[in-house]
XYZ file of C-alpha atoms in Angstrom:
487
model
C 113.650 25.459 156.814
C 109.834 26.070 156.006
C 108.286 29.462 156.331
C 105.355 27.504 158.324
C 107.949 26.658 160.790
C 108.505 30.585 161.782
C 105.201 32.111 160.533
C 103.198 29.918 158.262
C 103.686 30.484 154.666
C 102.617 34.021 154.829
C 104.075 37.782 155.584
C 106.239 37.516 158.588
C 105.238 39.592 161.955
C 106.798 42.726 161.147
C 109.467 44.023 167.749
C 118.857 68.126 171.386
C 117.639 70.438 173.213
C 119.597 73.714 172.502
C 118.125 76.647 174.454
C 116.055 74.640 177.025
C 116.210 75.536 180.517
C 118.584 72.837 181.797
C 122.281 73.660 181.402
C 123.001 70.195 181.350
C 120.786 69.165 178.644
C 122.115 72.283 176.778
C 125.855 71.331 177.043
C 125.043 67.843 175.957
C 123.209 68.703 172.739
C 125.922 71.214 171.828
C 128.505 68.797 172.262
C 126.594 66.415 169.676
C 126.528 69.506 167.278
C 122.834 70.492 167.150
C 121.933 73.748 166.420
C 118.138 74.101 166.289
C 116.303 77.183 164.999
C 113.194 77.321 167.594
C 111.365 80.049 165.689
C 110.549 77.216 162.854
C 110.615 73.764 162.144
C 111.488 72.329 158.583
C 109.978 69.917 156.670
C 111.869 67.774 154.108
C 110.616 70.132 151.301
C 111.696 73.559 152.810
C 108.283 74.541 154.306
C 108.533 76.599 157.881
C 105.747 75.836 160.320
C 105.569 78.969 162.718
C 104.974 77.901 166.405
C 101.358 79.602 166.189
C 99.831 77.128 163.596
C 98.187 74.653 166.071
C 98.397 73.118 169.549
C 102.190 72.085 170.197
C 101.331 70.802 173.273
C 97.940 69.024 172.675
C 94.900 69.355 174.130
C 91.161 67.757 173.835
C 92.522 64.374 172.583
C 95.336 65.645 170.427
C 97.785 68.085 168.634
C 98.510 69.273 165.100
C 102.105 68.414 165.103
C 103.335 71.750 164.186
C 105.603 71.923 161.115
C 105.595 68.496 160.168
C 105.892 67.459 156.567
C 104.819 64.601 154.187
C 107.164 61.489 154.273
C 106.991 58.367 152.735
C 105.433 55.751 154.754
C 103.233 52.828 154.002
C 99.562 53.106 155.500
C 100.017 49.252 156.403
C 102.624 46.192 155.876
C 102.198 44.402 152.637
C 101.879 47.580 150.257
C 104.548 47.434 147.886
C 105.202 51.195 147.524
C 104.787 53.660 150.233
C 102.445 56.594 149.568
C 103.165 60.249 150.249
C 101.155 61.903 152.496
C 101.111 64.265 155.634
C 102.626 63.054 158.806
C 99.734 61.787 161.345
C 98.989 64.256 163.903
C 100.635 63.668 167.364
C 97.965 62.612 170.001
C 98.460 63.303 173.768
C 99.327 59.929 174.282
C 101.998 59.797 171.974
C 103.432 63.206 173.419
C 103.604 61.890 176.999
C 105.478 58.983 175.471
C 107.703 61.062 173.881
C 108.524 62.800 177.228
C 109.085 59.805 178.903
C 111.115 58.114 176.299
C 113.559 61.710 175.964
C 113.839 61.538 179.675
C 115.221 58.190 179.592
C 117.746 59.117 177.085
C 118.661 62.110 179.108
C 119.240 60.333 182.296
C 121.537 58.279 180.391
C 123.509 60.906 178.940
C 123.541 62.715 182.153
C 124.702 59.754 184.035
C 127.504 59.263 181.542
C 128.988 62.684 181.809
C 128.637 62.364 185.865
C 131.000 59.458 185.209
C 133.249 61.250 182.959
C 132.274 60.024 179.761
C 131.625 62.005 176.573
C 128.462 62.071 174.595
C 130.128 60.338 171.779
C 130.955 57.398 173.982
C 127.418 56.841 174.626
C 125.883 57.963 170.798
C 127.854 57.585 168.087
C 126.148 60.272 166.456
C 122.910 62.465 166.932
C 120.691 60.158 164.656
C 121.935 57.371 167.122
C 120.325 59.106 169.933
C 116.988 59.780 168.065
C 117.143 56.464 166.833
C 116.964 55.296 170.591
C 114.069 57.590 171.484
C 112.686 55.702 168.600
C 113.300 52.595 170.062
C 111.410 53.466 173.371
C 108.571 54.976 171.705
C 107.789 51.489 169.841
C 108.027 49.613 173.490
C 104.928 52.217 173.983
C 103.220 51.516 170.718
C 104.195 54.700 168.922
C 105.688 54.181 165.669
C 107.350 57.421 164.564
C 110.656 57.741 162.543
C 113.693 59.800 163.876
C 113.268 62.845 161.928
C 109.624 63.233 162.896
C 110.294 62.715 166.578
C 113.385 65.148 166.690
C 110.959 67.838 164.798
C 108.123 67.140 167.435
C 110.809 67.394 170.372
C 112.135 70.572 169.190
C 108.587 72.205 168.821
C 107.795 70.911 172.370
C 111.201 72.156 174.173
C 110.738 75.459 172.509
C 106.959 75.840 173.542
C 108.106 74.463 177.115
C 111.148 77.377 177.117
C 108.699 80.146 176.120
C 106.064 79.407 178.976
C 108.617 78.886 181.376
C 110.237 82.331 180.465
C 106.829 84.086 180.801
C 106.155 82.479 184.081
C 109.461 83.410 185.441
C 109.493 86.816 184.407
C 107.625 88.323 187.423
C 106.382 91.487 186.054
C 103.674 93.312 188.467
C 100.673 92.113 187.850
C 101.343 89.603 185.183
C 99.436 86.431 184.981
C 100.852 83.184 184.427
C 100.573 81.340 181.245
C 98.010 79.190 182.648
C 95.809 81.869 183.763
C 95.851 83.889 180.668
C 92.771 85.666 179.315
C 92.048 84.227 175.559
C 92.679 87.827 174.049
C 96.292 88.485 175.373
C 97.328 84.676 174.820
C 96.149 85.213 170.982
C 98.219 88.311 170.793
C 101.433 86.796 172.277
C 100.727 83.673 170.180
C 100.630 85.930 166.917
C 104.064 87.463 168.071
C 105.471 84.072 168.384
C 105.908 84.446 172.184
C 103.817 81.955 173.382
C 102.026 78.450 171.939
C 98.500 78.770 171.464
C 97.813 76.150 173.699
C 99.777 73.570 176.011
C 98.782 70.685 178.458
C 99.699 71.717 181.965
C 100.570 68.082 182.857
C 102.814 67.756 179.712
C 104.621 70.824 180.949
C 104.789 69.825 184.872
C 106.277 66.096 182.985
C 108.829 68.277 181.132
C 109.996 69.855 184.284
C 110.704 67.258 186.078
C 114.007 66.803 184.227
C 114.372 69.851 182.385
C 113.712 72.596 185.265
C 113.446 76.300 184.388
C 115.676 79.335 184.602
C 114.818 80.396 187.961
C 113.433 76.856 189.410
C 114.662 73.412 190.016
C 117.546 72.602 187.418
C 117.810 69.219 185.559
C 117.915 66.451 188.355
C 120.890 64.022 188.455
C 120.509 60.473 188.540
C 121.207 60.191 192.136
C 118.356 62.935 192.872
C 115.567 61.578 190.541
C 116.205 58.241 188.945
C 114.408 58.449 185.798
C 111.424 55.725 185.830
C 111.932 53.030 182.875
C 109.040 52.713 180.416
C 108.822 48.900 181.083
C 110.442 48.426 184.480
C 111.773 45.483 185.767
C 109.469 43.045 188.013
C 108.994 44.258 191.295
C 109.358 47.874 190.437
C 106.171 50.238 190.032
C 104.942 49.996 186.858
C 103.578 53.456 184.726
C 100.353 52.585 182.658
C 100.996 51.309 179.409
C 100.235 53.662 176.323
C 96.507 53.522 175.144
C 95.640 50.142 173.613
C 98.733 48.266 174.640
C 98.404 45.540 176.841
C 101.101 45.468 179.437
C 102.770 42.354 179.548
C 106.148 41.713 181.795
C 109.036 40.229 179.834
C 110.425 37.365 181.569
C 113.965 37.630 182.577
C 114.502 35.073 185.407
C 116.919 33.352 183.058
C 118.526 36.033 182.229
C 119.848 36.805 185.630
C 121.132 33.246 185.919
C 123.450 33.842 182.691
C 124.977 37.215 183.798
C 128.279 35.949 185.567
C 131.749 37.469 185.633
C 133.452 35.284 183.322
C 131.560 36.287 180.156
C 131.930 39.920 181.370
C 134.434 40.561 178.585
C 132.299 39.282 175.893
C 129.592 41.431 174.110
C 126.171 40.359 175.244
C 123.232 39.451 173.077
C 119.476 38.025 173.443
C 118.236 36.300 170.697
C 114.482 36.444 169.502
C 112.548 34.027 167.417
C 108.978 35.227 165.955
C 106.519 32.582 164.755
C 103.283 31.010 164.911
C 104.675 28.031 166.911
C 101.407 26.074 165.844
C 102.547 24.113 167.625
C 106.445 24.497 168.857
C 108.591 21.537 167.847
C 111.795 20.340 168.285
C 113.004 22.011 165.438
C 112.515 25.277 166.873
C 114.466 24.257 170.169
C 117.194 23.148 168.085
C 117.491 26.443 166.022
C 118.041 28.318 169.599
C 121.003 25.928 170.391
C 122.214 26.351 166.839
C 121.809 30.188 167.050
C 123.785 30.266 170.685
C 126.565 28.002 169.410
C 127.189 30.530 166.283
C 127.262 33.294 168.439
C 129.411 31.919 170.969
C 131.932 31.050 168.315
C 131.774 34.659 167.387
C 132.778 35.779 171.144
C 129.125 36.530 172.023
C 127.847 35.982 175.163
C 124.109 34.828 174.733
C 122.340 35.886 177.790
C 119.075 34.240 176.781
C 116.538 33.467 173.663
C 112.721 34.291 173.678
C 110.089 32.879 171.765
C 107.259 35.306 170.518
C 104.157 33.466 169.128
C 102.158 35.337 166.548
C 98.898 37.378 167.645
C 95.575 35.650 166.865
C 95.036 38.471 164.316
C 97.592 36.695 162.102
C 94.470 35.027 160.856
C 96.214 31.931 159.163
C 93.820 28.736 159.016
C 94.477 26.412 161.357
C 96.112 28.717 164.004
C 95.578 27.546 167.534
C 94.387 30.093 170.077
C 97.042 32.515 171.198
C 96.449 31.449 174.903
C 97.185 27.287 173.837
C 100.240 28.570 171.750
C 101.961 30.617 174.455
C 101.247 27.705 176.999
C 102.993 24.935 174.515
C 105.867 27.187 174.141
C 105.979 27.430 177.844
C 105.919 23.657 178.291
C 108.474 23.336 175.569
C 111.018 25.523 176.983
C 110.535 24.295 180.831
C 113.634 22.648 180.875
C 115.877 25.146 178.989
C 118.347 26.805 180.771
C 118.229 30.051 178.341
C 115.049 29.915 176.212
C 111.738 32.038 177.873
C 108.402 32.682 176.021
C 107.598 36.712 175.397
C 103.768 36.451 175.266
C 103.745 40.400 174.667
C 102.999 40.159 171.025
C 100.039 37.155 171.378
C 98.656 39.112 173.921
C 98.095 42.451 172.077
C 94.842 43.753 171.059
C 96.270 44.172 167.287
C 98.632 42.790 164.866
C 102.129 43.521 165.839
C 105.157 43.837 163.623
C 108.478 42.124 164.085
C 110.565 45.366 164.755
C 107.773 46.316 167.442
C 108.486 43.377 169.378
C 112.327 43.392 168.975
C 112.399 47.183 170.253
C 110.422 46.416 173.075
C 112.849 43.463 174.211
C 115.520 45.906 173.592
C 113.929 48.327 176.008
C 113.406 46.186 178.729
C 117.011 44.687 178.454
C 118.685 47.649 178.285
C 116.759 50.191 180.331
C 116.012 48.011 183.316
C 119.681 47.155 184.816
C 119.785 44.044 183.122
C 122.360 45.302 180.862
C 124.664 47.294 183.257
C 126.955 49.891 181.288
C 127.256 48.046 178.226
C 124.301 47.581 175.464
C 122.992 44.007 175.023
C 122.558 43.232 171.377
C 119.108 42.021 170.201
C 119.317 39.676 167.283
C 116.335 37.749 165.254
C 116.743 34.286 165.037
C 115.059 32.738 161.911
C 115.139 30.320 159.079
C 115.828 30.657 155.344
C 112.687 31.084 154.193
C 111.945 34.062 156.980
C 114.988 35.571 155.598
C 114.081 35.275 151.808
C 110.727 36.936 152.855
C 112.795 40.093 153.332
C 113.426 40.236 149.506
C 109.794 39.585 148.437
C 108.201 42.869 147.001
C 104.957 43.867 149.139
C 105.726 41.598 152.182
C 107.862 43.760 154.435
C 107.786 47.643 154.775
C 111.619 48.500 153.434
C 112.754 51.188 156.390
C 111.929 48.330 158.822
C 113.848 45.877 157.097
C 116.711 48.139 157.057
C 116.211 48.537 160.608
C 116.064 44.931 161.672
C 119.414 44.118 159.571
C 121.465 47.453 160.558
C 120.360 47.992 164.250
C 119.716 44.663 165.401
C 121.065 41.735 163.084
C 120.275 38.335 162.079
C 121.363 34.903 162.658
C 119.524 32.432 160.168
C 119.667 28.374 160.643
C 120.127 27.199 157.202
C 118.617 23.838 156.478
C 117.269 21.736 153.992
C 117.740 22.309 150.188
C 117.674 26.264 151.026
C 120.975 28.217 150.380
C 120.779 30.873 152.909
C 124.681 32.155 151.782
C 123.681 32.287 148.051
C 120.459 34.342 149.138
C 122.567 36.735 150.798
C 125.127 37.130 148.037
C 122.323 37.688 145.642
C 120.282 40.494 147.226
C 121.730 43.862 147.726
C 119.674 44.634 150.997
C 121.240 41.467 152.710
C 124.541 41.280 150.992
C 125.452 45.073 152.495
C 124.259 43.726 155.981
C 125.997 41.280 158.356
C 124.061 38.211 158.750
C 125.377 35.066 160.397
C 124.272 31.983 158.724
C 124.676 28.790 161.009
C 124.501 25.003 159.241
C 122.434 22.583 160.710
C 125.068 19.397 160.277
C 122.465 17.110 161.609
C 119.319 16.818 159.274
C 116.186 18.042 160.711
C 112.838 18.708 158.718
C 110.574 18.228 161.404
C 108.015 21.245 160.740
C 104.729 21.995 162.320
C 102.775 21.345 159.323
C 103.798 17.791 159.185
C 102.705 17.706 163.119
C 99.367 19.074 162.361
C 98.844 16.891 159.168
C 99.656 13.559 161.586
C 97.492 14.797 164.240
C 94.298 15.463 161.877
C 94.801 12.210 160.651
C 94.931 10.336 164.350
C 98.832 9.248 163.665
C 101.622 9.649 166.196
C 103.837 12.762 166.871
C 105.832 11.408 169.417
C 109.563 12.767 169.135
C 108.528 15.389 167.255
C 107.733 17.814 169.882
C 108.044 17.328 173.766
C 105.545 15.207 175.597
C 104.128 17.759 177.653
C 103.259 19.502 174.269
C 101.565 16.466 173.042
C 99.681 16.003 176.575
C 98.317 19.734 176.249
C 97.405 19.269 172.418
C 95.444 15.896 173.647
C 93.579 17.522 176.620
C 92.380 20.639 174.599
C 91.518 18.612 171.533
C 93.786 20.821 169.286
C 94.730 20.477 165.542
C 91.595 17.731 165.101
C 89.732 17.859 161.682
C 91.511 21.216 160.790
C 91.901 22.348 157.260
C 94.950 21.365 155.172
C 96.171 23.308 152.382
C 96.451 21.075 149.072
C 99.920 20.407 149.623
C 99.373 18.594 153.014
């Protein structure tokens, strides 16, 4: 399997509340063993961030991210070593997304509690809970680490509690937090009794499910169903995060595959990111091989997605996204389970594989597609794609670990490559279960070979579906394109 078949010979596209005013949330978090200190937040190096150090709830476009510490995060993909720097300030849109995400998790926990389930039946650990919040945030275009998310939520919930307590303590003549003059607010902030600033819109959003001591309690799912970050088609859709183009995930083939006969099998969705420039029969064959292997492992494969890379991938000879999306749609038209997710290709910025996978995870698992059990999302790739995980400077290490540990890989072993040896020789791959699939029927069709033939006026019949060939001819794609020296 050549890298160009999936990503064109280049780096792959990189898919708590103690003390809050809702007793149900408090009980759930105490069950998990959390014990937050609301007077301060703690950084990795032991610094203490007081609540009066900045704008906790955000205003005028953003907040300061109280108590946030330096953490090792690369500025961009492609850097071999992380730079130690202060965590970025949380913007208003990020905090809004955090509240929506935590509400999703909270409603999931309260629903489970109402059905007699314990917290550990939903999340094995507190870290799993915050990882789930992170997955929801990624789907909204917010990339923050679990510890960073936990600290920010602790700050927000503390500030929320202080404001609610102040407003509900109805002493004669005392104004609400929102009507305080600056001198009194400054005095209370200095005494660590109130936050310096907090957006009313953010407070109202938190109050919808956290309630307050003297007002509405946390609502049950029956009283106030939690809106999904990315609702299923036909439901009202919230505005996408700034800079994120809202593209529905096709789910029509998923619905056709959910049946009672496979109810006891672990359900899975597979995603293949790639250039698909153009899509080939080999790409389609990979989905069939991956599905067969997963079924043999006891899974029920609900469906598969092709995710064409964004135009900002900037590969020479890369056809415009609109054509690659359409060619993929034509290629899978007759497939009973393969669909095309055009979200990545339609974004205004380059998207990493982890972000794409997290979005699919969110849609499938938080929009009533998954019923009670979580649907697993796995990456489908070739050996060269898998090998890129071990190449310094290509991937962000934390994202590789998340892809391997939280999602999983199905790797198709082809040509002269030996995926099993690759896994054995590299610790990061060996320590994580990777399902290697052998193609017993030799198939070396590649997108590079198709482009070469097209540029030379040669036939590509039987290398890609006829509707794809017709689209290429009608739109004069891949004619007089620059070829690499080895082409």
